[in-house]
XYZ file of C-alpha atoms in Angstrom:
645
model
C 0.000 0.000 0.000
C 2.902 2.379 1.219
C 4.897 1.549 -2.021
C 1.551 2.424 -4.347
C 1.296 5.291 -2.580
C 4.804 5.982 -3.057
C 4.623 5.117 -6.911
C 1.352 7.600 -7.098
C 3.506 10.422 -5.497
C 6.612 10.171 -7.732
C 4.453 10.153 -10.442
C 2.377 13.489 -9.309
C 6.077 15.144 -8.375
C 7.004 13.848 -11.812
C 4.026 15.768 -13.346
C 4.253 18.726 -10.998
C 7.822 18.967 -12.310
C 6.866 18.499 -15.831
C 4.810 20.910 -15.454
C 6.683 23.612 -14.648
C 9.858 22.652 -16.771
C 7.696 23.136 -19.431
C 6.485 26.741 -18.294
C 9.817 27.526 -17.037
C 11.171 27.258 -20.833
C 8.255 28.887 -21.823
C 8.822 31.737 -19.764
C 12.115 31.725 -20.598
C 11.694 32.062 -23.991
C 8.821 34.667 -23.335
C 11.618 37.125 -21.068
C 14.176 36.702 -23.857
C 12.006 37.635 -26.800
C 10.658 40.295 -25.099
C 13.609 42.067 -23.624
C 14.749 41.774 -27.586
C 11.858 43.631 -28.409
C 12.147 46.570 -25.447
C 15.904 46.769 -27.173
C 14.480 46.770 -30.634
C 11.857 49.576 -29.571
C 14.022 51.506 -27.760
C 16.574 52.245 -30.730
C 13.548 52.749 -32.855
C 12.225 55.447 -30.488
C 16.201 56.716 -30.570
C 16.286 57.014 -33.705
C 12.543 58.470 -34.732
C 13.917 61.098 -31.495
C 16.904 61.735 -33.027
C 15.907 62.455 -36.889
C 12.959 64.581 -35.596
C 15.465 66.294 -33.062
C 17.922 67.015 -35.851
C 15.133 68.058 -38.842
C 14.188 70.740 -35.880
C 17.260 71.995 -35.149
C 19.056 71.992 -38.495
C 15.841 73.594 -39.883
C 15.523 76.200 -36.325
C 18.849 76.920 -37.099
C 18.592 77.956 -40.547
C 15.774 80.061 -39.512
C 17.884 81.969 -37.117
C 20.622 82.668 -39.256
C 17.884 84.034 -41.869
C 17.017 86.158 -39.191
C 20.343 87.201 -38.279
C 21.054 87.813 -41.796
C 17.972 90.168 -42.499
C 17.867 92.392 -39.102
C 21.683 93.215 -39.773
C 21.076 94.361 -42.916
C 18.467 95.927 -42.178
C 20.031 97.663 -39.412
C 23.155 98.602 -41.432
C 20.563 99.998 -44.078
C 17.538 101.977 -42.108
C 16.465 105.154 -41.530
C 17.719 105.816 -38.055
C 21.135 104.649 -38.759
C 21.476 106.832 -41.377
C 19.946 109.811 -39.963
C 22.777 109.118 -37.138
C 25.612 109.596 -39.601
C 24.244 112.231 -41.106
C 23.746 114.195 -38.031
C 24.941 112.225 -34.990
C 22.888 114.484 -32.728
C 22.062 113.397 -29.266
C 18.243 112.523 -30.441
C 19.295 110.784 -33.393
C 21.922 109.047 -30.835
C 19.074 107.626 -28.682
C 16.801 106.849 -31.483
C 19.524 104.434 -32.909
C 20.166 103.158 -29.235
C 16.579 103.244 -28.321
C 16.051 100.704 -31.943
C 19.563 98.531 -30.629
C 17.211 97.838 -27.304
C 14.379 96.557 -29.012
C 16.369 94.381 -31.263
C 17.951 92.918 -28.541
C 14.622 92.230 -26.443
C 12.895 90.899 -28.888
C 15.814 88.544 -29.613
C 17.669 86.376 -26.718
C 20.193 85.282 -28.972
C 21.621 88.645 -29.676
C 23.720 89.192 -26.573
C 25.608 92.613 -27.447
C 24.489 95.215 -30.463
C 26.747 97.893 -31.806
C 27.622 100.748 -33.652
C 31.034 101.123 -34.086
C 32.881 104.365 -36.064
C 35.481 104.027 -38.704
C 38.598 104.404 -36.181
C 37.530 101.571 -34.050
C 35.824 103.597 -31.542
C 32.070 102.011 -29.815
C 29.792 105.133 -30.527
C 26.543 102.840 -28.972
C 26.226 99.300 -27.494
C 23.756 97.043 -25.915
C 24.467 94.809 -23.817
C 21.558 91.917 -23.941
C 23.393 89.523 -21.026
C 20.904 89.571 -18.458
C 17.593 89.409 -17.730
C 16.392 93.109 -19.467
C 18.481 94.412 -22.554
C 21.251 96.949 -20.825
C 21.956 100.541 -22.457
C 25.775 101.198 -21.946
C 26.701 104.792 -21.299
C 28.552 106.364 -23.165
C 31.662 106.674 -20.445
C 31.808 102.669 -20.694
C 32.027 102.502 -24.427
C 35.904 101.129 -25.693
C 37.861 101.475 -28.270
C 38.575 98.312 -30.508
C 40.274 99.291 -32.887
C 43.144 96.635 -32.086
C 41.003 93.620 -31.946
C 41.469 91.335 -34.966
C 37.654 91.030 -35.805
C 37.934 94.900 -36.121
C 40.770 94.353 -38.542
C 39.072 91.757 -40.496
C 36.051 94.402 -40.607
C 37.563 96.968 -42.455
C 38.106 94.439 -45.256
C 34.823 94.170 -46.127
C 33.174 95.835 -48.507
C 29.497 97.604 -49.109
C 26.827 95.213 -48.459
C 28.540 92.419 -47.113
C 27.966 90.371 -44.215
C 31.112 88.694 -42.828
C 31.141 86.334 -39.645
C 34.136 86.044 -36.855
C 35.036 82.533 -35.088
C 33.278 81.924 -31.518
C 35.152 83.366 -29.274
C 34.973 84.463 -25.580
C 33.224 87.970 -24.848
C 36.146 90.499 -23.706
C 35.426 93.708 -21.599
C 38.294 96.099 -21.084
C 41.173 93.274 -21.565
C 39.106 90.517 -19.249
C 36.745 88.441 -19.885
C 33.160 89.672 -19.339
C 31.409 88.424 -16.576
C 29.130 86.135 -16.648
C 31.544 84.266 -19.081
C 29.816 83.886 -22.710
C 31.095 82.520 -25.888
C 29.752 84.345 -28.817
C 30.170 84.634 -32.671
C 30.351 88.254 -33.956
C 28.176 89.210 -37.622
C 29.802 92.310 -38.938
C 28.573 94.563 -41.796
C 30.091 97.906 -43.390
C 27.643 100.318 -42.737
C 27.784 102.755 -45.892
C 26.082 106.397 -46.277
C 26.165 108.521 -49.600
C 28.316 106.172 -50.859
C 31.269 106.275 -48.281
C 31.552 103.718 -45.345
C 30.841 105.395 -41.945
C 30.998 102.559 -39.544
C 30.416 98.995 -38.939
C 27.464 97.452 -37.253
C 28.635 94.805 -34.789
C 26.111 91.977 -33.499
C 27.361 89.582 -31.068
C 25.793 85.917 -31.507
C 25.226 84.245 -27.780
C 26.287 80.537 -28.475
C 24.000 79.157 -25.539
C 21.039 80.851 -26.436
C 21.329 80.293 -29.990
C 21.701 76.669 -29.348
C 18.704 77.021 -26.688
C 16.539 78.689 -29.660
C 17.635 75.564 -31.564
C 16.830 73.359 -29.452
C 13.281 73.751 -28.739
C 12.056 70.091 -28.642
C 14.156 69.817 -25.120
C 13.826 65.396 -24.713
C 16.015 64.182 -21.703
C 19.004 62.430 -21.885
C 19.647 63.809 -26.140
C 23.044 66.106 -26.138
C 23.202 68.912 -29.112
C 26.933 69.557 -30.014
C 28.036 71.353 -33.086
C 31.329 71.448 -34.553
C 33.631 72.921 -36.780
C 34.746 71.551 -40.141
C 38.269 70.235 -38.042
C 35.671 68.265 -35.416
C 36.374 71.041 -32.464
C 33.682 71.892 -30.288
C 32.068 75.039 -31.399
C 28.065 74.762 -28.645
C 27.021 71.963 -26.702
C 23.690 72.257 -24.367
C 26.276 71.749 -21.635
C 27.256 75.583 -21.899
C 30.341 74.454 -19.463
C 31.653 72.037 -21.624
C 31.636 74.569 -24.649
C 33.200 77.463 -22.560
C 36.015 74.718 -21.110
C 36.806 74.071 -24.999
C 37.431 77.910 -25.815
C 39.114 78.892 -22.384
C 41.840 76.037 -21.975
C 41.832 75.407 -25.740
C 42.554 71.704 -25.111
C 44.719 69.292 -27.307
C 43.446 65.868 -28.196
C 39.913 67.757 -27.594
C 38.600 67.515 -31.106
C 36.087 65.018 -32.350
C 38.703 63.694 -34.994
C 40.690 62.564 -31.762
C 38.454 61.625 -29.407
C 35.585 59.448 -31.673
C 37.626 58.195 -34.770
C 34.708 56.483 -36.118
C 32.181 58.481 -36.018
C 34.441 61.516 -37.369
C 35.729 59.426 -40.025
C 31.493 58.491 -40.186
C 31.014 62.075 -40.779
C 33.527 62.675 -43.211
C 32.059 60.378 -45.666
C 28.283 60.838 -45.726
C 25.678 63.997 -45.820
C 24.305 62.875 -42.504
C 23.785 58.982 -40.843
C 24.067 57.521 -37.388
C 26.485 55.645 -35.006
C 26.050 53.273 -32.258
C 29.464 53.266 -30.162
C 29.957 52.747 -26.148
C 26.668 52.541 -25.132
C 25.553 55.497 -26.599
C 23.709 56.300 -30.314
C 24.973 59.442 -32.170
C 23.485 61.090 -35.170
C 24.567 63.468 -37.232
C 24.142 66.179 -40.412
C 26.101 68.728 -42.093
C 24.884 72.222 -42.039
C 24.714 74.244 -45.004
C 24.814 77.797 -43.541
C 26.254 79.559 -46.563
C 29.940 81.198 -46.947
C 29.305 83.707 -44.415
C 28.016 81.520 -41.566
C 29.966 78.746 -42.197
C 32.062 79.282 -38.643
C 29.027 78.911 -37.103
C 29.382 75.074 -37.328
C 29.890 72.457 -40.083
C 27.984 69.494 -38.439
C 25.500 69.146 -35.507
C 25.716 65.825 -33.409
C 23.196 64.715 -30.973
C 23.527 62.172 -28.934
C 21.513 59.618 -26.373
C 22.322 56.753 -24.355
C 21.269 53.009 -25.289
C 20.152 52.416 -22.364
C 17.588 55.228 -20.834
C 16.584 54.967 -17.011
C 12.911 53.858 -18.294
C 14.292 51.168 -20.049
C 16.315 49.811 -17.180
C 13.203 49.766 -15.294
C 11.274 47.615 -18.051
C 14.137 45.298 -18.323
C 14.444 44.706 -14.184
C 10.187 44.572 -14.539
C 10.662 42.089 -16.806
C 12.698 40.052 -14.898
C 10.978 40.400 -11.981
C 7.703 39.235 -13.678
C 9.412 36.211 -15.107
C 10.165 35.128 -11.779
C 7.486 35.879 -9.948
C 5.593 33.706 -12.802
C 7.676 30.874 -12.056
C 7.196 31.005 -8.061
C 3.385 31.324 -9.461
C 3.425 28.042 -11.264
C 5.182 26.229 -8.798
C 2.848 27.148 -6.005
C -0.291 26.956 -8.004
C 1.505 23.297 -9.340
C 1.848 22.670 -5.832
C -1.516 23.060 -4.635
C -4.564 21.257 -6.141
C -3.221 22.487 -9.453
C -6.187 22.537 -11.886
C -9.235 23.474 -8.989
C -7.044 25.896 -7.568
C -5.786 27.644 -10.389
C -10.057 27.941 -11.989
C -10.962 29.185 -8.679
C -8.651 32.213 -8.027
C -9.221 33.043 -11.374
C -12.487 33.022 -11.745
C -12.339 34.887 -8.231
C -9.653 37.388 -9.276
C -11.412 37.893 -12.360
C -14.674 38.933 -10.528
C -12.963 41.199 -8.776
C -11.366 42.283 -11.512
C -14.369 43.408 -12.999
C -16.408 44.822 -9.641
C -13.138 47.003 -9.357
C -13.223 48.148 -13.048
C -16.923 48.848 -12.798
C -16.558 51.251 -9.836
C -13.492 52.602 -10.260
C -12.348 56.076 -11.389
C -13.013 55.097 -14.934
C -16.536 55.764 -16.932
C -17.979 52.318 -17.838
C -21.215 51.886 -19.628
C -22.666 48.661 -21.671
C -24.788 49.058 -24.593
C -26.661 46.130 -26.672
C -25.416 45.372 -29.923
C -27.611 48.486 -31.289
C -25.950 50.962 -28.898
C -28.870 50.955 -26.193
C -27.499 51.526 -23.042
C -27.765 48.575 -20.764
C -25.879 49.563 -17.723
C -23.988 52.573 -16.518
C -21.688 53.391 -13.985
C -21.535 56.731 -11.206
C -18.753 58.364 -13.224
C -21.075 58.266 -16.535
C -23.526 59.615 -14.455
C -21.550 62.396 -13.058
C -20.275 63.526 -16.467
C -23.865 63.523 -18.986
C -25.297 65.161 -16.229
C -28.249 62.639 -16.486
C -29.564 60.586 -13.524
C -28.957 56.459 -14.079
C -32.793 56.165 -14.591
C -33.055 58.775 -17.413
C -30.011 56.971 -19.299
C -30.913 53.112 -19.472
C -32.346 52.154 -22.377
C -31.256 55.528 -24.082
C -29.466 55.541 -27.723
C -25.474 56.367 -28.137
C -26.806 58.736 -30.568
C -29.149 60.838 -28.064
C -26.559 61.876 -25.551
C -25.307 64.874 -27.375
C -22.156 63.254 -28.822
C -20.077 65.075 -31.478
C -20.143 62.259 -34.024
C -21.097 62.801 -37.798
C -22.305 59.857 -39.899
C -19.145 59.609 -41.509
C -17.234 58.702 -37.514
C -19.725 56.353 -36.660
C -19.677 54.121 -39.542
C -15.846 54.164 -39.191
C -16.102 53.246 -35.429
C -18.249 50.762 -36.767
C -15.823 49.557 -39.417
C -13.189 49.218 -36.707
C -14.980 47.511 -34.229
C -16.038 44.699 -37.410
C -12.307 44.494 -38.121
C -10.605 44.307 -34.656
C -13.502 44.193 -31.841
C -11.361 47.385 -30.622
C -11.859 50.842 -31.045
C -9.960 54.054 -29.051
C -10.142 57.634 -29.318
C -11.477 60.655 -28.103
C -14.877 61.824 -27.988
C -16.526 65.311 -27.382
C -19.924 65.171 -25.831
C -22.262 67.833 -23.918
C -24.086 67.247 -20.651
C -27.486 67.748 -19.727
C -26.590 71.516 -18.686
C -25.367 72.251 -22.103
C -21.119 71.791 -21.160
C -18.875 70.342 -23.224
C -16.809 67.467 -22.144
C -13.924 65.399 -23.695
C -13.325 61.274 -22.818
C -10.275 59.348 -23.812
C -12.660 56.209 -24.836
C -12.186 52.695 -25.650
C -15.220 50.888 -27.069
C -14.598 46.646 -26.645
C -17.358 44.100 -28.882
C -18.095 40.941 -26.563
C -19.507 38.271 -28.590
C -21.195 34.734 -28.434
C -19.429 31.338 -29.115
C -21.064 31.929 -32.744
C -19.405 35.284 -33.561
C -22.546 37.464 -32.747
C -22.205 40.287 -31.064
C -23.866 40.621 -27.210
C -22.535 43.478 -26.063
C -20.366 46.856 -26.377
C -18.472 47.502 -23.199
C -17.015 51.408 -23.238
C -14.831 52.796 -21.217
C -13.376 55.983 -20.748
C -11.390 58.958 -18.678
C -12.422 62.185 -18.722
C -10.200 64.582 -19.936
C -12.132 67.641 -20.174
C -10.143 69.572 -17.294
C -6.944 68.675 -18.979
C -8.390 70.188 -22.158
C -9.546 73.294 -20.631
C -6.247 73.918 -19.123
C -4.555 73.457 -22.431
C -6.589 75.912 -24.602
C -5.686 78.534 -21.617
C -1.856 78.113 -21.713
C -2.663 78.163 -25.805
C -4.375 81.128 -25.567
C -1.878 82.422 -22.597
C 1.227 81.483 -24.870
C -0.233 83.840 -28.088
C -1.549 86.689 -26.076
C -0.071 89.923 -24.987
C -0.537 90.111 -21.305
C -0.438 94.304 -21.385
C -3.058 94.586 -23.653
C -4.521 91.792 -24.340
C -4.097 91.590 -27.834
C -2.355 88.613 -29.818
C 1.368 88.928 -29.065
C 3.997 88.906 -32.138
C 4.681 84.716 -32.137
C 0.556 84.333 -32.692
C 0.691 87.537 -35.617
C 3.559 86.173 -37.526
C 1.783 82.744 -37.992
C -1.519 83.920 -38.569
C 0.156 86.574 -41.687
C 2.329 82.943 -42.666
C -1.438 81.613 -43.204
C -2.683 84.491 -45.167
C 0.388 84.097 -47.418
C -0.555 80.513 -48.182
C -4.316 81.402 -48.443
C -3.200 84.421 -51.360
C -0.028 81.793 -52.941
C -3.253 79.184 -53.166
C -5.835 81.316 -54.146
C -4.499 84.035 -56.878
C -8.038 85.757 -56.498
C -8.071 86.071 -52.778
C -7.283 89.990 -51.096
C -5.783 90.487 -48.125
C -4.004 93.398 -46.449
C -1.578 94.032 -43.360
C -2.075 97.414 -41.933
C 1.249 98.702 -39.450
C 0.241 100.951 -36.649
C 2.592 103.335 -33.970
C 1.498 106.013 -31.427
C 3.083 108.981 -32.675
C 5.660 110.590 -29.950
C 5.267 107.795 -27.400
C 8.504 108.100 -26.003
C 7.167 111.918 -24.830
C 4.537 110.191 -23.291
C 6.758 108.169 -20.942
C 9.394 110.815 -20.753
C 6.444 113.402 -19.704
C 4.245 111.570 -18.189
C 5.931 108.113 -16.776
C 5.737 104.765 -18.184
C 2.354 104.135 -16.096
C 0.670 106.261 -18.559
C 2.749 104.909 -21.831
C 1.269 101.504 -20.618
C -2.630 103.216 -20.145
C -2.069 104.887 -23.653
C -0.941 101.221 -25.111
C -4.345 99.101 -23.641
C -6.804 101.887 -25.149
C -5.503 101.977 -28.538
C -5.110 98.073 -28.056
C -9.109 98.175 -26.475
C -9.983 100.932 -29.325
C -8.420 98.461 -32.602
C -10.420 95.219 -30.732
C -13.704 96.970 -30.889
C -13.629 98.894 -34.157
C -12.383 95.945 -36.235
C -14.039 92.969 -37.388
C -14.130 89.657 -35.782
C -11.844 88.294 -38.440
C -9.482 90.520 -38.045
C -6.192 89.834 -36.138
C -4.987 92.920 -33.719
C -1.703 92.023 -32.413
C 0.927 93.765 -30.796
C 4.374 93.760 -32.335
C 6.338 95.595 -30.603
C 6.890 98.242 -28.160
C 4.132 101.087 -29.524
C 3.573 99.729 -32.482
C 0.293 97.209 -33.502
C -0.793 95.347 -36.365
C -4.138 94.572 -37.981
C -4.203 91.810 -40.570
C -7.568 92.224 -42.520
C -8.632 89.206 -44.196
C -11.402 89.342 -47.635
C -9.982 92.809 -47.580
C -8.276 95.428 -50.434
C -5.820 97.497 -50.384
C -8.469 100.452 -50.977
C -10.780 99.079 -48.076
C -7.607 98.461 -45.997
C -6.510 102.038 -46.375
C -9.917 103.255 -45.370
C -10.415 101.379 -42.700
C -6.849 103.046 -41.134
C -7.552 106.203 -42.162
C -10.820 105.813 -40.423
C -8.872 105.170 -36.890
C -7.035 107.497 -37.374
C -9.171 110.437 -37.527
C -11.497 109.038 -34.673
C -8.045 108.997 -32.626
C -7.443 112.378 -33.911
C -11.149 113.618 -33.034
C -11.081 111.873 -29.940
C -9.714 113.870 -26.358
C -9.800 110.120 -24.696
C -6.830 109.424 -26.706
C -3.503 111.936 -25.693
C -1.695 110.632 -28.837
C -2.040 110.263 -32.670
C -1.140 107.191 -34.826
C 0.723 106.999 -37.793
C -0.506 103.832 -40.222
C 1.439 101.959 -43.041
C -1.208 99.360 -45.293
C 0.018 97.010 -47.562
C -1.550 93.798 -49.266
C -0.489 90.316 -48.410
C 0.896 88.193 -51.052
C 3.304 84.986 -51.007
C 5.877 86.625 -49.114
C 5.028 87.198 -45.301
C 8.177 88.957 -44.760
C 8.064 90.805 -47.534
C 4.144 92.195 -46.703
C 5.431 92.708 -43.149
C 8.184 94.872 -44.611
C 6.128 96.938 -46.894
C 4.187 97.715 -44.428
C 6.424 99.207 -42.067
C 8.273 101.085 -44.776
C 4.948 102.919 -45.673
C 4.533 103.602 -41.826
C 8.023 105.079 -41.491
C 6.995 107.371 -44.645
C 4.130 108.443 -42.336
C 6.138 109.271 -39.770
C 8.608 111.384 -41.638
C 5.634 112.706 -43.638
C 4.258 114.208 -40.488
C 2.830 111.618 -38.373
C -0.820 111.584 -37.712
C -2.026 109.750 -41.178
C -1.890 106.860 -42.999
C -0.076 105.679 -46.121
C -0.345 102.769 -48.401
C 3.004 101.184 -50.234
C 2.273 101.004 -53.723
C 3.875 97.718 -55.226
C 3.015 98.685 -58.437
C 6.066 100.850 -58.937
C 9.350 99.404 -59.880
C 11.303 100.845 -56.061
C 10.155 98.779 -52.874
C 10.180 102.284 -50.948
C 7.883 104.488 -53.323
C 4.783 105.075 -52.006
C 2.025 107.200 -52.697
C -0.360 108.791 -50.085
C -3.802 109.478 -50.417
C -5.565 112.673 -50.063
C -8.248 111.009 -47.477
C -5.191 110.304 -45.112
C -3.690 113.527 -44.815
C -4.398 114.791 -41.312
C -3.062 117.508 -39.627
C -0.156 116.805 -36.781
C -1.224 117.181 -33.091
C-alpha cells in the first residue's frame, strides 16, 4: 500500500515537475524575446527622437541665421542709422540706441548690439546679457580698434555680411562676466556712398543653441562642430566654454571618436552606435558667411535610458514571480485551484473596473445603453434612470455619420476601437473622454454586447486651450502677441499663394511721440495709452481681423477678404477718430500694404509705408504702392492727410 502510494507520489512530483519545466522554458523564452523587443523599440524610439530632433534643429537653425542675416542688414541699411551719420545728434543718438534695445529684447540670442565708427571707436552698445536688454553709457564705451575682428572688418566691402570665429566675450582686456562665448556678424555700414561705420552683433552661443533646441527630450546632447571636429556649442554651456578657455589638445572630435568623425567625413548625414551610446549626425549648409558657425550638428543619447532599465528589471521580476506562481499553483490542487482564483480574481477584476475612477457603460449590440456606472452619471449630467435604455446617438455626442460608420468599421475588423470623444451634458457643457469601445460576442461570432470605457479629460483640455491662448496673447493689452501675428500673416500668405483671387491686407500701426509720453508723463501712462488703442483696434475691427501687438508702440491689424483700398480706409478711419477723440492723448501713424506669397516681404512693406508716415508728419496713414518698380515708393492718399497734433 505504502509503495503504491509511493509510486502515485513520484508520479504526481514527476508531473508537478513536468509541469513547470515546461512553463519555465516557456517563460524563458517569453523574457528573452521580449527584452529583444524593449531593445528593438528603444533604438527605434532613438532614432525616430533623433531624426525629428535634428530636422528641428538643423531647420531652427537655418531660420535663425535668416534672421540674423535680415535684421543686420536691415540695421546697417535703415532710416535711423542713417539719420545718425548724417547728423549724430544726441536725439538721433538715442533713437539708434533706443532701436539697438528693441532688437535685442525681442531677440535672446543677440547678446551685445553695436555701432562702431570708422577708427575703431564704440559710438553705442547694448548689452543683452541679463535678464532686461542693458543701455551702456557712453563713459563705458571702448575702443577696438586693435582687436582682430575689427581688422578683419575693415576688409569688407558695401553690403557684405562677414562672420568672426566663436570666441569668448572680452570687456576692457578681461573676460566679461558672466563668461559667454559668442560669434560676432559684422557689416560695413555705408552712407552717400562712403563707409561710416560697422554694425557689430554679437551671436550668444548658448542661447542660440537654446533657440535651436526647442524640442528639449532628456538624456539627447546637441553639439556642433567645426569643419576640423572642435567643439564650437554643446547644451552643456560648461563644456563649450572649457573648450574655448583652456583650448585643449586631443579635444577635437577627430581625436576623441575616430569612427564616427571618419562616419562624418564620408556621408551627408547617418548615425552611429558606439559605447553605449547612439549618435546622429548632419552637415549644415549655412552659406559662406556663416559657415564658422558650425559644419555638423551631433546629438547624442544613451542606449540604455533609465525607463528602459526599469522595463528590463520589470521584466525580470515578472518572469520570476511567474515561475514562483506556477510552482505554487503546481503545488496546490493544481487545476481546482488555479479555476478558482481566477475566476475569483477575475470577478474582482471586474467589480473594481466597474466602480473605479473610470466611466464604464454597456450598450446592446444596437448601442442601447444597458448599464452605466456613477462616473457616466456624473459627467452627462443625467440621472442612471433617465439613461438606461437611451441611444449612443441621443446623448449629445459630437459624431457625424461619416465617424460612426468608421467606429463601426473598426470595431467589425478588430472588436477594438480608441479615441477621443466630445460630448455635452445635460446643462449644455462640453466634455472630452479618452474612450475605448470593446465588442463581446457569443461562441457563434454574434455580437452581445459593447463595453465602453473611458477617462475624462475635459479639465486637462480646458487647461490646455488657456496656456494656448496664454502662450499667443499679450498680457499688457490683451491683444495677440507677435509669435501668434507672424503665424496667422504665414497663413494668409498661403491662403493668397493658393488662391491668386483672394485679397488680403496688413495694416502697421505706432502712437506717434510715445517716447514723450513716458518721458512726460511716466511709463504708467505709456502703458494706459498702449491698452486703449489696443481696447480701441479690438472693438472697431471685425471679428476676423487679427490685432496684435508687435512691438513696443507699435500694432498690427491683418484684414482678411480685404483690399488694399478698403484696408486704407479702414486706417484712415482710426485714425481720424483717434485724432477727433480727447480720450486718446496721442495720434497714430498707419502703413497698409496687401499680403501676397511673401510674409516677410508684406510685413516689410508695411512698415516702410509707416516710417513714410512718420517722416511725412505723423498723424495719417499711407499705403506702399507695389506697383512701382522701387520697394520704398509710395504714394499717399488725399483722405489720409491729417493735420499733426
Amino acid at each position: 500500500m505504502q509503495q503504491t502510494q509511493r509510486r502515485k507520489n513520484i508520479r504526481v512530483f514527476k508531473l508537478i515537475f513536468s509541469v513547470i519545466l515546461m512553463f519555465s522554458i516557456s517563460v524563458g523564452f517569453y523574457i528573452f524575446n521580449q527584452y529583444q523587443k524593449i531593445e528593438n523599440d528603444e533604438m527605434k524610439r532613438i532614432n525616430d527622437k533623433h531624426s525629428q530632433r535634428l530636422t528641428f534643429s538643423t531647420d531652427k537653425l537655418a531660420a535663425v541665421i535668416e534672421g540674423v542675416d535680415d535684421i543686420i542688414k536691415k540695421l546697417t541699411t535703415s532710416p535711423q542709422i542713417m539719420k545718425f551719420t548724417e547728423q549724430p545728434s544726441q536725439s538721433s543718438r538715442d533713437t539708434l540706441e533706443n532701436m539697438f534695445y528693441f532688437v535685442a529684447k525681442n531677440e535672446a540670442i543677440y547678446s551685445q548690439i553695436r555701432y562702431i565708427n570708422n577708427d575703431g571707436i564704440e559710438l553705442i552698445r547694448v548689452n543683452n546679457l541679463g535678464v532686461q536688454p542693458l543701455r551702456v553709457p557712453t563713459a563705458q564705451l571702448q575702443n577696438k580698434s586693435q582687436r582682430p575682428y575689427f581688422v578683419y572688418a575693415k576688409q569688407l566691402k558695401q553690403g557684405e555680411v562677414g562672420t568672426w570665429p566663436v570666441d569668448l566675450e572680452i570687456e576692457n582686456g578681461e573676460l566679461s562676466q558672466p563668461i559667454q562665448a559668442s560669434m560676432r556678424i559684422i557689416s560695413p555700414v555705408y552712407h552717400q556712398q562712403k563707409r561710416q561705420g560697422f554694425m557689430v552683433i554679437n551671436l550668444s552661443i548658448s542661447n542660440m543653441l537654446s533657440a535651436i533646441d526647442g524640442l528639449h527630450q532628456d538624456n539627447v546632447v546637441t553639439k556642433i562642430f567645426e569643419h576640423q571636429g572642435h567643439l564650437l556649442a554643446s547644451d552643456q554651456p560648461n563644456e563649450t566654454l572649457d573648450n574655448l578657455l583652456h583650448n585643449k589638445a586631443g579635444s577635437s572630435l577627430a581625436e576623441l571618436m575616430p569612427n564616427l568623425w571618419k562616419q562624418i567625413q564620408s556621408s551627408e548625414n547617418g548615425r552611429l552606435t558606439q559605447d553605449d551610446a547612439v549618435y546622429s549626425y548632419a552637415r549644415l549648409s549655412l552659406g559662406e558667411a556663416y559657415s564658422p558657425l558650425g559644419q555638423y550638428i551631433v546629438i547624442s543619447s544613451p542606449t540604455d535610458s533609465p525607463y528602459v532599465q526599469q522595463q528590463k528589471q520589470h521584466l525580470l521580476v515578472n518572469g520570476l514571480l511567474i515561475l514562483l506562481l506556477i510552482a505554487g499553483i503546481c503545488g496546490y490542487i493544481f487545476k481546482l485551484y488555479n479555476q478558482h482564483e481566477n475566476e475569483l480574481a477575475n470577478s474582482q477584476l471586474i467589480e473594481a473596473a466597474f466602480n473605479g475612477v473610470a466611466g464604464v457603460i454597456i450598450t446592446n449590440p444596437q448601442f442601447a445603453l444597458i448599464k452605466v456606472n456613477q462616473e457616466f452619471v456624473r459627467v452627462s449630467g443625467y440621472t442612471q434612470k433617465q439613461l438606461l435604455n437611451k441611444s449612443l446617438y441621443q446623448l449629445n455626442l459630437s459624431l457625424n455619420e461619416h465617424q460612426v460608420a468608421a467606429i463601426k468599421i473598426q470595431l467589425e475588423k478588430d472588436d477594438l476601437w480608441k479615441g477621443e470623444i466630445v460630448g455635452h451634458n445635460k446643462s449644455g457643457l462640453q466634455y472630452t473622454l479618452i474612450t475605448r469601445i470593446q465588442t463581446l460576442k457569443n461562441n457563434i461570432g454574434q455580437v452581445k454586447k459593447y463595453v465602453i470605457t473611458f477617462i475624462d479629460i475635459t479639465q486637462r483640455k480646458l487647461l490646455e486651450e488657456e496656456l494656448r491662448n496664454q502662450s499667443e496673447s499679450d498680457p499688457l493689452t490683451g491683444v495677440w502677441n507677435r509669435r501668434k501675428f507672424d503665424k496667422e500673416l504665414d497663413n494668409l500668405t498661403v491662403y493668397t499663394k493658393r488662391y491668386p483671387d483672394y485679397q488680403a491686407c496688413l495694416g502697421i500701426i505706432d502712437i506717434d511721440h510715445f517716447k514723450v509720453i513716458n518721458d512726460k508723463h511716466g511709463h504708467d501712462a505709456g502703458d494706459v495709452a498702449l491698452q486703449k488703442l489696443a481696447h480701441f483696434l479690438n472693438q472697431q475691427c471685425r471679428e476676423t481681423d487679427i490685432v496684435a501687438r508687435i512691438g513696443g508702440e507699435e500694432f498690427a491689424v491683418l484684414m482678411p477678404h480685404t483690399s488694399a483700398a478698403q484696408a486704407e480706409a479702414v486706417l484712415n478711419r482710426l485714425c481720424r477718430i483717434i485724432d477727433a477723440n480727447s480720450q486718446f492723448p496721442f495720434t497714430i501713424s498707419g502703413g497698409v500694404t496687401k499680403v501676397k506669397d511673401d510674409a516677410t516681404l508684406a510685413y516689410k512693406h508695411a512698415d516702410i509705408a509707416m516710417y513714410r508716415a512718420k517722416k511725412a508728419g505723423r498723424n495719417q496713414v499711407i499705403q506702399y504702392d507695389a506697383t512701382t518698380t522701387s520697394n520704398t515708393q509710395i504714394r499717399m492718399t488725399s483722405s489720409s492727410k491729417l493735420s499733426v497734433v
